[in-house]
Amino acid sequence: MTPPGISGSQFAAALKAFGAAVGTANVFVSDEDVLAYADHYSPDETKHLPSAAVAPANADEVQAIVTLAAEHKVPLWPISRGKNFGYGGAAPVQKGAVVLDLSRMKKIEIDVQNGTVLLEPGVGFFDLYDYLQERKIPLWLSVPGNSWGSVVGNALDRGVGYTSYGDHAARICGMEVVLGTGEIVRTGMGAMAGSPTWQLYRNGFGPGWDTMFCQSNFGIVTKMGLWLMPEPEAMLGFDFEFDKPDDLGWAIDTLMPLRKQGIIQQAPSMGNWLRSAAVMTTRDQWTKSPGPLDETVITAIRKRFNIGWWSVQVRTYGPLEIVEATVKHIKNAFNGRPVLDIKPARWVRGDAAEGSPMSGVPVSFPLANANWFGGRGGHIGYSPVLPPSGDLAMAQFKRTYDLYQRFGMDYHASFAMGERSLTNVNQILFNRNNPEMMQRVDKFFHALVEDATTKRYGEYRTHIDYMDLVASVYDFNNGAQRRLNERVKDALDPAGIIAPGKSGIWPKAYRGDRA
Ligand code: ADP
């Protein structure tokens, strides 16, 4: 396979040039190597197969590869660790693009006093966690539910975690970026050479560019500054369990005012019973019937895990006397409400590590949910953003639930409470060995997006297969934002070689490839 529009001999010349820049041992072309960069969780892993991968060791080598790629017209797909499962993993939008694998770049620079890090893209959550633990540095991470990936890649894709630092993109402070022209820029205060405030003050002077490199293809991030949470004296909270599907609405209306006031500083995520069941068990342990799961099965699952129809974990972080008062206030908000169960959670400095993502400990076991249907499992995410209202959440839940039933899929959803919004994260779990089921997945996804679009809800993030679809619903003034994105793209990356098609942004050279 070769990149789009490139002949075998042109590609061979490009690969030879890449090898001269980074060492031939860091250019991967064998079928086995290339397959390692496929999206192993998607319905069809051949659809987005890259033609090769190249792994530079530092920003200078990234710069060299970008310059060569522009010269040879070879599109690159940058990844940090490529574990963006549910959204495409390491695979490019464009079949045949070359993966630019940054996982060898693993430098960590830490400012313990100010609680910041400057990271290269290859640093995984486990790497950074180990680094802090080994040095007994009292700073906490915020990790996503599956923490195999990199800190940088996750923040760039606007990943989320569970602590009060869980909006990862919001904690970015300063970047180093290689543009499509090969030029290296530093953003924020980093624009001043040798600035001691690069990781401390986000704005810099003039326009701020950090968010421009999130979910975009405007540059390749070779360093990212991030703020970390000072280890709190205490983490207190509750797991709230709710008995009925209809409890979703009032529970959100109870929690949202606390969220808006900043009393709850993390984003509580209210999810249904399948969240636990799919991670801990497989479907055939509960039923042999292929149709929608009936109430007896749902009841059995809930009983086994001692959970509600919905569950939400709320945690507060800080000095003990403050969080004790805070959790009392939160509990009072539920006085007189029909909560099924309130399970207190308490960790105070000096206790054994709490060990979960709630305290920033990386884990990977939640990925086991891909096994739910058996066979070669997979999943993709569907995540529209709603206003923070219980009624709208209920309506969204009912419409989506009906669609899950109609397409014969098992409902797996959560509503994450942002400061002024709800993100309705839905997992579509499937068995890739079941061709009949795989036929349904694509139609189901289109139906979900169509449904959200009628309400004018857009998705916050999406799988590489659906980037054009999701971008197309952002339609104000006949897609003015897309035109703006593509004007910027053409200006910063005139050869159009960085991640063509990412987030529906196509450079001039490949604009005809839009789905
Ligand atoms: P993770 O390492 O957390 O698994 P990925 O490497 O899968 O994350 O990247 C997530 C998304 O962000 C991908 O779509 C990728 O295109 C983009 N991305 C990752 N790293 C970079 C980077 N250093 N510069 C630009 N885009 C990146």
Short mmCIF file of C-alpha atoms and ligand atoms in Angstrom, two decimals, residues 77-84 89 102 121 149-150 152-154 156-157 219-221 502, ligand 1:
data_model
loop_
_atom_site.label_atom_id
_atom_site.label_comp_id
_atom_site.label_asym_id
_atom_site.label_seq_id
_atom_site.Cartn_x
_atom_site.Cartn_y
_atom_site.Cartn_z
CA TRP A 77 -0.91 11.04 11.02
CA PRO A 78 0.66 12.06 14.35
CA ILE A 79 -0.05 9.91 17.38
CA SER A 80 1.37 10.12 20.86
CA ARG A 81 0.79 6.56 22.07
CA GLY A 82 -2.09 5.74 19.75
CA LYS A 83 -4.44 4.31 22.37
CA ASN A 84 -7.39 6.50 21.46
CA GLY A 89 -6.71 4.15 18.17
CA LEU A 102 5.83 10.00 18.84
CA PRO A 121 4.04 13.11 23.66
CA GLY A 149 -2.61 6.27 26.38
CA SER A 150 -0.45 9.34 26.66
CA VAL A 152 -0.46 14.68 25.77
CA GLY A 153 -2.56 12.77 23.19
CA ASN A 154 -5.46 12.50 25.60
CA LEU A 156 -5.20 17.04 22.68
CA ASP A 157 -8.30 14.95 22.00
CA GLY A 219 0.44 21.18 14.02
CA ILE A 220 2.34 18.38 15.72
CA VAL A 221 2.72 18.92 19.43
CA LYS A 502 -8.89 15.05 11.16
P1 ADP B 1 -3.06 8.49 23.32
O1 ADP B 1 -1.59 8.54 23.24
O2 ADP B 1 -3.59 9.14 24.56
O3 ADP B 1 -3.56 7.14 23.11
P2 ADP B 1 -3.39 9.18 20.60
O4 ADP B 1 -1.96 9.11 20.31
O5 ADP B 1 -4.25 8.05 20.16
O6 ADP B 1 -3.61 9.40 22.15
O7 ADP B 1 -3.94 10.54 20.04
C1 ADP B 1 -5.22 11.02 20.22
C2 ADP B 1 -5.57 11.93 19.05
O8 ADP B 1 -4.80 13.13 19.14
C3 ADP B 1 -5.24 11.31 17.72
O9 ADP B 1 -6.34 11.49 16.88
C4 ADP B 1 -4.05 12.05 17.18
O10 ADP B 1 -4.26 12.36 15.83
C5 ADP B 1 -3.96 13.32 17.99
N1 ADP B 1 -2.59 13.53 18.46
C6 ADP B 1 -1.96 12.74 19.35
N2 ADP B 1 -0.75 13.19 19.62
C7 ADP B 1 -0.58 14.31 18.88
C8 ADP B 1 0.49 15.24 18.76
N3 ADP B 1 1.58 15.10 19.49
N4 ADP B 1 0.32 16.28 17.93
C9 ADP B 1 -0.82 16.43 17.23
N5 ADP B 1 -1.87 15.59 17.31
C10 ADP B 1 -1.76 14.53 18.13
#
